[in-house]
GROMACS .gro file of C-alpha atoms in nm:
model
  289
    1MET     CA    1  -9.341  12.082 -12.523
    2THR     CA    2  -9.589  11.892 -12.736
    3VAL     CA    3  -9.710  11.541 -12.655
    4LEU     CA    4  -9.486  11.407 -12.931
    5ASP     CA    5  -9.185  11.593 -12.790
    6LYS     CA    6  -9.239  11.434 -12.449
    7ALA     CA    7  -9.306  11.091 -12.597
    8LEU     CA    8  -8.984  11.109 -12.798
    9ALA     CA    9  -8.791  11.227 -12.492
   10ALA     CA   10  -8.926  10.933 -12.291
   11TYR     CA   11  -8.818  10.684 -12.558
   12LEU     CA   12  -8.476  10.839 -12.621
   13GLY     CA   13  -8.426  10.878 -12.246
   14PHE     CA   14  -8.508  10.510 -12.204
   15ALA     CA   15  -8.245  10.405 -12.460
   16CYS     CA   16  -7.984  10.638 -12.311
   17GLY     CA   17  -8.041  10.489 -11.967
   18ASP     CA   18  -8.008  10.140 -12.113
   19ALA     CA   19  -7.680  10.218 -12.291
   20LEU     CA   20  -7.535  10.407 -11.994
   21GLY     CA   21  -7.637  10.151 -11.735
   22ALA     CA   22  -7.527   9.843 -11.926
   23THR     CA   23  -7.162   9.923 -11.853
   24VAL     CA   24  -7.211   9.880 -11.479
   25GLU     CA   25  -7.477   9.609 -11.477
   26PHE     CA   26  -7.429   9.356 -11.194
   27MET     CA   27  -7.167   9.575 -11.023
   28SER     CA   28  -7.212   9.705 -10.668
   29PRO     CA   29  -7.196  10.079 -10.593
   30LYS     CA   30  -6.856  10.025 -10.428
   31GLN     CA   31  -6.722   9.839 -10.732
   32ILE     CA   32  -6.845  10.116 -10.961
   33GLN     CA   33  -6.688  10.383 -10.744
   34LYS     CA   34  -6.356  10.199 -10.730
   35ARG     CA   35  -6.343  10.149 -11.108
   36TYR     CA   36  -6.504  10.464 -11.247
   37GLY     CA   37  -6.539  10.712 -10.962
   38VAL     CA   38  -6.877  10.828 -11.090
   39HIS     CA   39  -6.994  10.646 -11.402
   40SER     CA   40  -7.134  10.917 -11.629
   41GLU     CA   41  -7.025  10.841 -11.987
   42MET     CA   42  -7.145  10.599 -12.253
   43ILE     CA   43  -6.830  10.394 -12.288
   44GLY     CA   44  -6.970  10.046 -12.353
   45GLY     CA   45  -6.785   9.750 -12.210
   46GLY     CA   46  -6.929   9.587 -11.901
   47TRP     CA   47  -6.995   9.214 -11.869
   48LEU     CA   48  -7.153   9.211 -12.217
   49ALA     CA   49  -6.850   9.382 -12.378
   50LEU     CA   50  -7.076   9.627 -12.561
   51GLU     CA   51  -6.979   9.898 -12.805
   52ALA     CA   52  -7.015  10.252 -12.673
   53GLY     CA   53  -7.380  10.355 -12.715
   54GLN     CA   54  -7.502  10.001 -12.779
   55VAL     CA   55  -7.834   9.908 -12.617
   56THR     CA   56  -7.947   9.580 -12.464
   57ASP     CA   57  -8.263   9.371 -12.442
   58ASP     CA   58  -8.458   9.655 -12.277
   59THR     CA   59  -8.456   9.875 -12.585
   60GLN     CA   60  -8.450   9.589 -12.836
   61MET     CA   61  -8.762   9.426 -12.691
   62SER     CA   62  -8.936   9.763 -12.671
   63LEU     CA   63  -8.867   9.825 -13.040
   64ALA     CA   64  -8.993   9.475 -13.125
   65LEU     CA   65  -9.315   9.539 -12.936
   66GLY     CA   66  -9.355   9.887 -13.081
   67GLN     CA   67  -9.315   9.757 -13.435
   68ALA     CA   68  -9.586   9.495 -13.382
   69ILE     CA   69  -9.829   9.769 -13.271
   70ILE     CA   70  -9.738   9.991 -13.566
   71ASP     CA   71  -9.761   9.712 -13.823
   72HIS     CA   72 -10.112   9.620 -13.709
   73ARG     CA   73 -10.231   9.976 -13.638
   74GLY     CA   74 -10.326   9.853 -13.293
   75TRP     CA   75 -10.301   9.545 -13.077
   76ASN     CA   76 -10.221   9.195 -13.200
   77ILE     CA   77 -10.083   8.969 -12.929
   78ARG     CA   78  -9.947   8.708 -13.170
   79ALA     CA   79  -9.764   8.974 -13.370
   80ALA     CA   80  -9.599   9.091 -13.048
   81ALA     CA   81  -9.502   8.736 -12.954
   82ASP     CA   82  -9.377   8.666 -13.308
   83ASN     CA   83  -9.156   8.975 -13.291
   84PHE     CA   84  -9.013   8.856 -12.961
   85VAL     CA   85  -8.931   8.520 -13.124
   86ALA     CA   86  -8.761   8.698 -13.414
   87TRP     CA   87  -8.563   8.904 -13.165
   88LEU     CA   88  -8.459   8.595 -12.968
   89ASN     CA   89  -8.352   8.426 -13.291
   90SER     CA   90  -8.134   8.724 -13.382
   91ASN     CA   91  -7.879   8.623 -13.117
   92PRO     CA   92  -7.912   8.934 -12.897
   93PRO     CA   93  -7.634   9.019 -12.651
   94ASP     CA   94  -7.851   8.963 -12.347
   95VAL     CA   95  -8.173   8.771 -12.274
   96GLY     CA   96  -8.331   8.744 -11.930
   97ASN     CA   97  -8.408   8.391 -11.816
   98THR     CA   98  -8.780   8.455 -11.765
   99CYS     CA   99  -8.809   8.630 -12.101
  100ARG     CA  100  -8.632   8.343 -12.271
  101ARG     CA  101  -8.854   8.083 -12.103
  102GLY     CA  102  -9.174   8.257 -12.209
  103ILE     CA  103  -9.064   8.326 -12.566
  104VAL     CA  104  -8.942   7.968 -12.614
  105ARG     CA  105  -9.271   7.836 -12.474
  106TYR     CA  106  -9.462   8.040 -12.732
  107ARG     CA  107  -9.222   7.947 -13.012
  108ASP     CA  108  -9.237   7.576 -12.940
  109ASN     CA  109  -9.597   7.532 -12.820
  110GLY     CA  110  -9.786   7.840 -12.937
  111GLU     CA  111  -9.882   7.923 -12.578
  112LEU     CA  112  -9.920   8.299 -12.527
  113TYR     CA  113  -9.938   8.285 -12.147
  114GLY     CA  114  -9.786   8.073 -11.878
  115LEU     CA  115  -9.947   7.994 -11.546
  116PRO     CA  116  -9.888   8.246 -11.264
  117ARG     CA  117  -9.546   8.191 -11.104
  118ASP     CA  118  -9.378   8.334 -10.797
  119ASP     CA  119  -9.046   8.348 -10.984
  120ASP     CA  120  -9.195   8.560 -11.264
  121ALA     CA  121  -9.154   8.874 -11.050
  122GLY     CA  122  -8.864   9.005 -11.256
  123ASN     CA  123  -8.856   9.337 -11.442
  124GLY     CA  124  -8.850   9.200 -11.799
  125ALA     CA  125  -9.215   9.273 -11.878
  126CYS     CA  126  -9.213   9.619 -11.721
  127MET     CA  127  -8.897   9.724 -11.903
  128ARG     CA  128  -9.046   9.690 -12.253
  129ASN     CA  129  -9.394   9.840 -12.205
  130LEU     CA  130  -9.327  10.200 -12.314
  131PRO     CA  131  -9.459  10.146 -12.671
  132VAL     CA  132  -9.793  10.034 -12.526
  133ALA     CA  133  -9.804  10.346 -12.308
  134LEU     CA  134  -9.739  10.568 -12.610
  135ALA     CA  135 -10.000  10.400 -12.831
  136THR     CA  136 -10.272  10.424 -12.563
  137LEU     CA  137 -10.212  10.774 -12.423
  138THR     CA  138 -10.581  10.858 -12.446
  139ARG     CA  139 -10.725  10.510 -12.385
  140PRO     CA  140 -10.664  10.385 -12.029
  141ASP     CA  141 -10.879  10.077 -12.095
  142TYR     CA  142 -10.662   9.977 -12.390
  143PHE     CA  143 -10.348  10.057 -12.191
  144GLU     CA  144 -10.431   9.811 -11.916
  145ALA     CA  145 -10.548   9.532 -12.146
  146TRP     CA  146 -10.256   9.554 -12.390
  147SER     CA  147 -10.000   9.592 -12.109
  148LEU     CA  148 -10.116   9.283 -11.924
  149GLU     CA  149 -10.129   9.076 -12.242
  150GLN     CA  150  -9.775   9.165 -12.344
  151CYS     CA  151  -9.649   9.115 -11.986
  152ARG     CA  152  -9.786   8.765 -11.960
  153ILE     CA  153  -9.616   8.636 -12.271
  154THR     CA  154  -9.318   8.603 -12.039
  155HIS     CA  155  -9.409   8.723 -11.687
  156HIS     CA  156  -9.727   8.620 -11.505
  157ASN     CA  157  -9.702   8.763 -11.156
  158PRO     CA  158  -9.914   9.022 -10.970
  159LEU     CA  159  -9.611   9.229 -10.869
  160SER     CA  160  -9.487   9.245 -11.228
  161ASP     CA  161  -9.836   9.334 -11.352
  162ALA     CA  162  -9.888   9.609 -11.093
  163ALA     CA  163  -9.547   9.766 -11.146
  164THR     CA  164  -9.583   9.765 -11.524
  165LEU     CA  165  -9.919   9.940 -11.503
  166THR     CA  166  -9.796  10.193 -11.247
  167LEU     CA  167  -9.482  10.302 -11.432
  168GLY     CA  168  -9.676  10.308 -11.758
  169ARG     CA  169  -9.944  10.533 -11.609
  170ILE     CA  170  -9.681  10.763 -11.459
  171VAL     CA  171  -9.509  10.812 -11.794
  172GLN     CA  172  -9.848  10.870 -11.958
  173HIS     CA  173  -9.934  11.137 -11.699
  174LEU     CA  174  -9.600  11.309 -11.762
  175ILE     CA  175  -9.641  11.299 -12.141
  176ASN     CA  176  -9.998  11.427 -12.111
  177GLY     CA  177  -9.877  11.724 -11.905
  178GLN     CA  178 -10.017  11.619 -11.567
  179ASP     CA  179  -9.877  11.759 -11.246
  180ILE     CA  180  -9.611  11.558 -11.064
  181ALA     CA  181  -9.856  11.514 -10.775
  182VAL     CA  182 -10.068  11.289 -10.999
  183CYS     CA  183  -9.761  11.071 -11.057
  184GLU     CA  184  -9.697  11.053 -10.684
  185GLN     CA  185 -10.058  10.940 -10.633
  186GLU     CA  186  -9.997  10.651 -10.875
  187ALA     CA  187  -9.694  10.543 -10.674
  188GLU     CA  188  -9.888  10.571 -10.348
  189LEU     CA  189 -10.169  10.361 -10.493
  190LEU     CA  190  -9.920  10.089 -10.586
  191ILE     CA  191  -9.770  10.093 -10.235
  192SER     CA  192 -10.116  10.083 -10.074
  193ARG     CA  193 -10.186   9.759 -10.263
  194TYR     CA  194  -9.838   9.608 -10.236
  195GLY     CA  195  -9.650   9.752  -9.941
  196GLU     CA  196  -9.322   9.594 -10.047
  197PHE     CA  197  -9.285   9.866 -10.314
  198ALA     CA  198  -9.242  10.139 -10.049
  199TYR     CA  199  -8.924  10.328 -10.138
  200SER     CA  200  -8.886  10.583  -9.857
  201PRO     CA  201  -8.649  10.524  -9.690
  202TYR     CA  202  -8.480  10.374  -9.994
  203PRO     CA  203  -8.364  10.015  -9.919
  204GLY     CA  204  -8.070  10.045 -10.158
  205LYS     CA  205  -8.127   9.733 -10.367
  206ALA     CA  206  -8.129   9.753 -10.749
  207SER     CA  207  -8.162   9.392 -10.863
  208GLY     CA  208  -8.378   9.254 -11.142
  209TYR     CA  209  -8.653   9.174 -10.889
  210ILE     CA  210  -8.936   9.407 -10.988
  211VAL     CA  211  -8.972   9.549 -10.636
  212ASP     CA  212  -8.605   9.649 -10.620
  213THR     CA  213  -8.623   9.795 -10.970
  214VAL     CA  214  -8.929  10.011 -10.903
  215GLN     CA  215  -8.795  10.131 -10.567
  216THR     CA  216  -8.470  10.240 -10.732
  217VAL     CA  217  -8.639  10.414 -11.024
  218LEU     CA  218  -8.894  10.602 -10.814
  219HIS     CA  219  -8.639  10.696 -10.548
  220TYR     CA  220  -8.395  10.857 -10.788
  221PHE     CA  221  -8.665  11.009 -11.009
  222SER     CA  222  -8.818  11.172 -10.701
  223ASN     CA  223  -8.490  11.291 -10.548
  224THR     CA  224  -8.310  11.446 -10.847
  225ASP     CA  225  -8.379  11.766 -11.038
  226SER     CA  226  -8.253  11.702 -11.393
  227PHE     CA  227  -8.243  11.428 -11.653
  228GLU     CA  228  -7.868  11.387 -11.620
  229SER     CA  229  -7.860  11.374 -11.239
  230CYS     CA  230  -8.146  11.123 -11.235
  231LEU     CA  231  -7.973  10.884 -11.475
  232ILE     CA  232  -7.628  10.910 -11.321
  233ALA     CA  233  -7.759  10.853 -10.969
  234THR     CA  234  -7.967  10.556 -11.084
  235VAL     CA  235  -7.701  10.366 -11.277
  236ASN     CA  236  -7.437  10.424 -11.010
  237GLN     CA  237  -7.655  10.216 -10.779
  238GLY     CA  238  -7.545   9.923 -10.995
  239GLY     CA  239  -7.739   9.597 -10.995
  240ASP     CA  240  -7.966   9.565 -11.298
  241ALA     CA  241  -7.844   9.905 -11.410
  242ASP     CA  242  -7.945   9.884 -11.776
  243THR     CA  243  -8.309   9.834 -11.677
  244THR     CA  244  -8.320  10.075 -11.384
  245GLY     CA  245  -8.138  10.327 -11.603
  246ALA     CA  246  -8.381  10.273 -11.890
  247LEU     CA  247  -8.693  10.311 -11.676
  248ALA     CA  248  -8.554  10.614 -11.491
  249GLY     CA  249  -8.459  10.764 -11.828
  250MET     CA  250  -8.812  10.703 -11.954
  251LEU     CA  251  -8.967  10.899 -11.666
  252ALA     CA  252  -8.702  11.170 -11.662
  253GLY     CA  253  -8.721  11.212 -12.038
  254ALA     CA  254  -9.097  11.262 -12.023
  255LYS     CA  255  -9.055  11.512 -11.740
  256TYR     CA  256  -8.760  11.718 -11.865
  257GLY     CA  257  -8.775  11.684 -12.244
  258VAL     CA  258  -8.521  11.604 -12.518
  259GLU     CA  259  -8.342  11.938 -12.464
  260GLN     CA  260  -8.237  11.817 -12.120
  261ILE     CA  261  -8.086  11.490 -12.245
  262PRO     CA  262  -7.710  11.555 -12.269
  263GLU     CA  263  -7.599  11.593 -12.628
  264ARG     CA  264  -7.293  11.377 -12.561
  265TRP     CA  265  -7.525  11.086 -12.481
  266LEU     CA  266  -7.755  11.139 -12.780
  267THR     CA  267  -7.452  11.160 -13.009
  268ARG     CA  268  -7.300  10.841 -12.870
  269LEU     CA  269  -7.625  10.642 -12.870
  270ASP     CA  270  -7.647  10.382 -13.151
  271GLN     CA  271  -7.780  10.600 -13.433
  272GLN     CA  272  -7.975  10.321 -13.600
  273VAL     CA  273  -8.159  10.265 -13.273
  274ALA     CA  274  -8.214  10.640 -13.232
  275ALA     CA  275  -8.366  10.659 -13.582
  276GLN     CA  276  -8.601  10.369 -13.504
  277ILE     CA  277  -8.704  10.538 -13.181
  278ARG     CA  278  -8.780  10.867 -13.357
  279GLN     CA  279  -8.995  10.687 -13.611
  280GLN     CA  280  -9.176  10.473 -13.355
  281ALA     CA  281  -9.242  10.763 -13.117
  282ALA     CA  282  -9.419  10.951 -13.395
  283GLU     CA  283  -9.618  10.653 -13.523
  284LEU     CA  284  -9.718  10.519 -13.180
  285THR     CA  285  -9.837  10.856 -13.051
  286GLY     CA  286 -10.013  10.905 -13.384
  287LEU     CA  287 -10.222  10.597 -13.308
  288ALA     CA  288 -10.320  10.747 -12.972
  289LEU     CA  289 -10.403  11.105 -13.073
   0.00000   0.00000   0.00000
Protein backbone atom coordinates (compact mmCIF):
# COMPACT_ATOMS: atom_id res chain seq x y z
CA MET A 1 0.00 0.00 0.00
CA THR A 2 1.17 3.52 -0.77
CA VAL A 3 1.19 6.33 1.78
CA LEU A 4 -1.88 7.80 0.07
CA ASP A 5 -3.69 4.45 0.25
CA LYS A 6 -3.09 4.25 3.99
CA ALA A 7 -3.99 7.90 4.54
CA LEU A 8 -7.27 7.42 2.67
CA ALA A 9 -8.01 4.25 4.62
CA ALA A 10 -7.43 6.10 7.90
CA TYR A 11 -9.82 8.89 6.89
CA LEU A 12 -12.52 6.59 5.48
CA GLY A 13 -12.10 4.28 8.46
CA PHE A 14 -12.58 7.25 10.76
CA ALA A 15 -15.86 8.24 9.07
CA CYS A 16 -17.12 4.66 9.07
CA GLY A 17 -16.46 4.37 12.79
CA ASP A 18 -18.29 7.65 13.36
CA ALA A 19 -21.36 6.57 11.37
CA LEU A 20 -21.43 3.08 12.88
CA GLY A 21 -20.89 4.22 16.46
CA ALA A 22 -23.38 7.09 16.41
CA THR A 23 -26.28 4.63 16.54
CA VAL A 24 -25.26 3.36 19.96
CA GLU A 25 -23.78 6.52 21.45
CA PHE A 26 -24.57 6.92 25.18
CA MET A 27 -25.84 3.33 25.44
CA SER A 28 -24.28 0.78 27.79
CA PRO A 29 -22.94 -2.55 26.47
CA LYS A 30 -25.91 -4.31 28.09
CA GLN A 31 -28.40 -1.94 26.44
CA ILE A 32 -26.74 -2.47 23.07
CA GLN A 33 -26.80 -6.23 23.50
CA LYS A 34 -30.45 -6.22 24.50
CA ARG A 35 -31.50 -4.05 21.55
CA TYR A 36 -29.17 -5.16 18.74
CA GLY A 37 -27.41 -8.32 19.88
CA VAL A 38 -24.16 -7.24 18.26
CA HIS A 39 -24.35 -3.84 16.57
CA SER A 40 -22.55 -4.26 13.25
CA GLU A 41 -24.53 -2.38 10.58
CA MET A 42 -24.81 1.27 9.60
CA ILE A 43 -28.49 1.75 10.31
CA GLY A 44 -28.57 5.32 11.59
CA GLY A 45 -31.05 6.17 14.33
CA GLY A 46 -29.70 6.52 17.84
CA TRP A 47 -30.36 9.52 20.08
CA LEU A 48 -29.61 11.88 17.16
CA ALA A 49 -32.09 10.10 14.83
CA LEU A 50 -29.51 10.01 12.03
CA GLU A 51 -29.91 8.70 8.52
CA ALA A 52 -28.06 5.47 7.81
CA GLY A 53 -24.44 6.35 6.98
CA GLN A 54 -24.71 9.90 8.32
CA VAL A 55 -21.69 11.18 10.24
CA THR A 56 -21.53 13.44 13.29
CA ASP A 57 -19.35 16.24 14.63
CA ASP A 58 -16.22 14.03 14.60
CA THR A 59 -16.06 13.81 10.82
CA GLN A 60 -17.63 17.22 10.17
CA MET A 61 -15.07 19.05 12.32
CA SER A 62 -12.25 17.04 10.77
CA LEU A 63 -13.38 18.07 7.29
CA ALA A 64 -13.65 21.70 8.42
CA LEU A 65 -10.10 21.60 9.76
CA GLY A 66 -8.78 19.77 6.71
CA GLN A 67 -10.30 22.33 4.36
CA ALA A 68 -8.65 25.20 6.24
CA ILE A 69 -5.25 23.53 5.81
CA ILE A 70 -5.86 22.87 2.11
CA ASP A 71 -7.16 26.37 1.38
CA HIS A 72 -4.05 27.96 2.91
CA ARG A 73 -1.56 25.34 1.68
CA GLY A 74 -0.45 25.00 5.28
CA TRP A 75 -1.35 26.24 8.73
CA ASN A 76 -3.57 29.22 9.49
CA ILE A 77 -5.10 29.10 12.95
CA ARG A 78 -7.75 31.74 12.24
CA ALA A 79 -8.86 29.91 9.11
CA ALA A 80 -9.32 26.77 11.20
CA ALA A 81 -11.29 28.67 13.84
CA ASP A 82 -13.38 30.42 11.16
CA ASN A 83 -14.26 27.05 9.64
CA PHE A 84 -15.34 25.79 13.06
CA VAL A 85 -17.61 28.84 13.40
CA ALA A 86 -19.10 28.18 9.96
CA TRP A 87 -19.69 24.58 10.97
CA LEU A 88 -21.35 25.59 14.24
CA ASN A 89 -23.56 28.04 12.36
CA SER A 90 -24.67 25.28 9.97
CA ASN A 91 -26.84 23.74 12.71
CA PRO A 92 -25.00 20.40 12.97
CA PRO A 93 -26.76 17.42 14.56
CA ASP A 94 -24.37 17.27 17.49
CA VAL A 95 -21.97 19.70 19.18
CA GLY A 96 -19.95 18.89 22.29
CA ASN A 97 -20.28 21.38 25.12
CA THR A 98 -16.56 22.15 25.29
CA CYS A 99 -16.32 22.54 21.52
CA ARG A 100 -19.30 24.87 21.53
CA ARG A 101 -17.87 26.97 24.37
CA GLY A 102 -14.53 27.44 22.62
CA ILE A 103 -15.99 28.19 19.20
CA VAL A 104 -18.47 30.70 20.63
CA ARG A 105 -15.67 32.38 22.59
CA TYR A 106 -13.70 32.82 19.36
CA ARG A 107 -16.77 33.92 17.41
CA ASP A 108 -17.81 36.51 19.96
CA ASN A 109 -14.45 37.73 21.29
CA GLY A 110 -11.85 36.68 18.72
CA GLU A 111 -9.97 34.69 21.37
CA LEU A 112 -8.19 31.68 19.85
CA TYR A 113 -7.33 30.02 23.16
CA GLY A 114 -8.95 29.75 26.53
CA LEU A 115 -7.10 29.40 29.81
CA PRO A 116 -6.20 25.84 30.89
CA ARG A 117 -9.19 24.10 32.47
CA ASP A 118 -9.62 20.83 34.30
CA ASP A 119 -12.97 20.28 32.56
CA ASP A 120 -11.40 20.60 29.10
CA ALA A 121 -10.24 16.96 29.27
CA GLY A 122 -12.83 15.76 26.78
CA ASN A 123 -12.08 14.06 23.46
CA GLY A 124 -13.32 16.83 21.13
CA ALA A 125 -9.89 18.13 20.15
CA CYS A 126 -8.37 14.68 19.68
CA MET A 127 -11.24 13.47 17.51
CA ARG A 128 -10.68 16.03 14.74
CA ASN A 129 -6.88 16.05 14.44
CA LEU A 130 -6.42 13.52 11.61
CA PRO A 131 -6.11 16.20 8.88
CA VAL A 132 -3.17 17.72 10.76
CA ALA A 133 -1.53 14.29 11.00
CA LEU A 134 -1.93 13.77 7.25
CA ALA A 135 -0.58 17.21 6.29
CA THR A 136 2.52 16.82 8.51
CA LEU A 137 3.49 13.19 7.86
CA THR A 138 7.12 14.15 7.30
CA ARG A 139 7.31 17.14 9.67
CA PRO A 140 7.01 16.13 13.35
CA ASP A 141 7.76 19.71 14.43
CA TYR A 142 4.83 21.03 12.40
CA PHE A 143 2.64 18.17 13.61
CA GLU A 144 3.07 19.08 17.26
CA ALA A 145 2.69 22.84 16.78
CA TRP A 146 -0.38 22.66 14.52
CA SER A 147 -2.03 19.97 16.67
CA LEU A 148 -1.71 21.94 19.89
CA GLU A 149 -2.96 25.13 18.26
CA GLN A 150 -6.07 23.50 16.86
CA CYS A 151 -6.70 21.64 20.14
CA ARG A 152 -6.64 24.78 22.22
CA ILE A 153 -9.26 26.60 20.20
CA THR A 154 -11.65 24.52 22.30
CA HIS A 155 -9.70 22.26 24.69
CA HIS A 156 -6.80 23.46 26.84
CA ASN A 157 -5.84 20.56 29.07
CA PRO A 158 -2.61 18.51 29.34
CA LEU A 159 -4.45 15.18 29.06
CA SER A 160 -6.23 16.30 25.89
CA ASP A 161 -2.97 17.62 24.44
CA ALA A 162 -1.01 14.46 25.22
CA ALA A 163 -3.66 12.11 23.88
CA THR A 164 -4.08 14.10 20.66
CA LEU A 165 -0.34 14.00 20.00
CA THR A 166 -0.07 10.30 20.84
CA LEU A 167 -2.91 9.08 18.62
CA GLY A 168 -1.75 11.40 15.85
CA ARG A 169 1.79 10.03 16.01
CA ILE A 170 0.50 6.45 16.03
CA VAL A 171 -1.55 7.00 12.88
CA GLN A 172 1.42 8.72 11.25
CA HIS A 173 3.66 5.74 12.08
CA LEU A 174 1.10 3.36 10.58
CA ILE A 175 0.70 5.44 7.41
CA ASN A 176 4.48 5.75 7.07
CA GLY A 177 4.83 1.96 7.25
CA GLN A 178 6.40 1.71 10.70
CA ASP A 179 6.26 -1.50 12.69
CA ILE A 180 3.46 -1.91 15.23
CA ALA A 181 6.12 -1.97 17.97
CA VAL A 182 6.81 1.72 17.28
CA CYS A 183 3.11 2.43 17.86
CA GLU A 184 3.20 0.51 21.12
CA GLN A 185 6.19 2.61 22.22
CA GLU A 186 4.13 5.77 21.66
CA ALA A 187 1.37 4.40 23.88
CA GLU A 188 3.88 3.39 26.54
CA LEU A 189 5.43 6.86 26.46
CA LEU A 190 2.00 8.41 27.04
CA ILE A 191 1.33 6.07 29.98
CA SER A 192 4.77 6.77 31.48
CA ARG A 193 3.88 10.48 31.57
CA TYR A 194 0.22 10.11 32.52
CA GLY A 195 -0.40 6.80 34.25
CA GLU A 196 -4.18 7.20 34.10
CA PHE A 197 -4.07 6.24 30.39
CA ALA A 198 -2.96 2.66 31.22
CA TYR A 199 -5.38 0.34 29.40
CA SER A 200 -4.26 -3.15 30.46
CA PRO A 201 -6.31 -4.47 32.14
CA TYR A 202 -8.98 -2.51 30.31
CA PRO A 203 -11.17 -0.57 32.79
CA GLY A 204 -14.23 -0.83 30.54
CA LYS A 205 -15.22 2.82 30.39
CA ALA A 206 -15.88 4.53 27.04
CA SER A 207 -17.09 8.01 27.97
CA GLY A 208 -16.16 11.31 26.34
CA TYR A 209 -13.44 11.82 28.98
CA ILE A 210 -10.21 11.64 26.98
CA VAL A 211 -8.68 8.98 29.25
CA ASP A 212 -11.66 6.64 28.78
CA THR A 213 -11.65 7.28 25.04
CA VAL A 214 -7.96 6.52 24.55
CA GLN A 215 -8.10 3.42 26.76
CA THR A 216 -11.00 2.06 24.71
CA VAL A 217 -9.41 2.81 21.35
CA LEU A 218 -6.00 1.37 22.21
CA HIS A 219 -7.47 -1.68 23.94
CA TYR A 220 -9.59 -2.76 20.99
CA PHE A 221 -7.02 -1.77 18.37
CA SER A 222 -4.44 -3.91 20.18
CA ASN A 223 -6.72 -6.89 20.79
CA THR A 224 -8.40 -7.38 17.40
CA ASP A 225 -7.00 -8.66 14.11
CA SER A 226 -9.07 -6.95 11.39
CA PHE A 227 -10.65 -3.61 10.61
CA GLU A 228 -14.16 -4.97 11.03
CA SER A 229 -13.53 -6.75 14.34
CA CYS A 230 -11.81 -3.66 15.75
CA LEU A 231 -14.71 -1.35 14.91
CA ILE A 232 -17.47 -3.70 16.01
CA ALA A 233 -15.78 -4.43 19.34
CA THR A 234 -15.16 -0.73 19.95
CA VAL A 235 -18.64 0.60 19.25
CA ASN A 236 -20.33 -2.22 21.17
CA GLN A 237 -18.62 -0.84 24.27
CA GLY A 238 -21.10 2.04 23.93
CA GLY A 239 -20.48 5.35 25.67
CA ASP A 240 -19.12 7.98 23.31
CA ALA A 241 -19.25 5.40 20.56
CA ASP A 242 -19.12 7.74 17.57
CA THR A 243 -15.78 9.13 18.75
CA THR A 244 -14.24 5.88 19.99
CA GLY A 245 -15.43 4.26 16.76
CA ALA A 246 -13.96 7.05 14.65
CA LEU A 247 -10.57 6.98 16.34
CA ALA A 248 -10.39 3.18 16.30
CA GLY A 249 -11.39 3.27 12.63
CA MET A 250 -8.62 5.78 11.94
CA LEU A 251 -5.95 3.50 13.41
CA ALA A 252 -7.39 0.30 11.97
CA GLY A 253 -7.81 1.87 8.55
CA ALA A 254 -4.17 2.95 8.50
CA LYS A 255 -3.10 -0.54 9.59
CA TYR A 256 -5.31 -2.73 7.39
CA GLY A 257 -6.05 -0.56 4.34
CA VAL A 258 -9.18 0.35 2.37
CA GLU A 259 -9.52 -3.22 1.05
CA GLN A 260 -10.23 -4.38 4.59
CA ILE A 261 -13.02 -1.85 5.20
CA PRO A 262 -16.27 -3.77 4.58
CA GLU A 263 -17.86 -2.77 1.30
CA ARG A 264 -21.29 -2.67 2.93
CA TRP A 265 -20.05 0.14 5.18
CA LEU A 266 -18.35 2.11 2.41
CA THR A 267 -21.50 1.83 0.28
CA ARG A 268 -23.75 3.01 3.11
CA LEU A 269 -21.49 5.88 4.21
CA ASP A 270 -22.77 9.34 3.18
CA GLN A 271 -21.33 9.56 -0.33
CA GLN A 272 -20.87 13.32 -0.27
CA VAL A 273 -18.74 12.91 2.85
CA ALA A 274 -16.83 10.04 1.26
CA ALA A 275 -16.05 12.20 -1.79
CA GLN A 276 -14.79 15.03 0.43
CA ILE A 277 -12.61 12.57 2.33
CA ARG A 278 -11.09 11.18 -0.88
CA GLN A 279 -10.26 14.68 -2.06
CA GLN A 280 -8.87 15.84 1.28
CA ALA A 281 -6.77 12.70 1.81
CA ALA A 282 -5.02 13.30 -1.51
CA GLU A 283 -4.52 17.04 -1.00
CA LEU A 284 -3.41 16.83 2.64
CA THR A 285 -0.87 14.08 2.01
CA GLY A 286 0.26 16.03 -1.05
CA LEU A 287 1.22 18.89 1.25
CA ALA A 288 3.31 16.49 3.35
CA LEU A 289 5.15 14.55 0.64
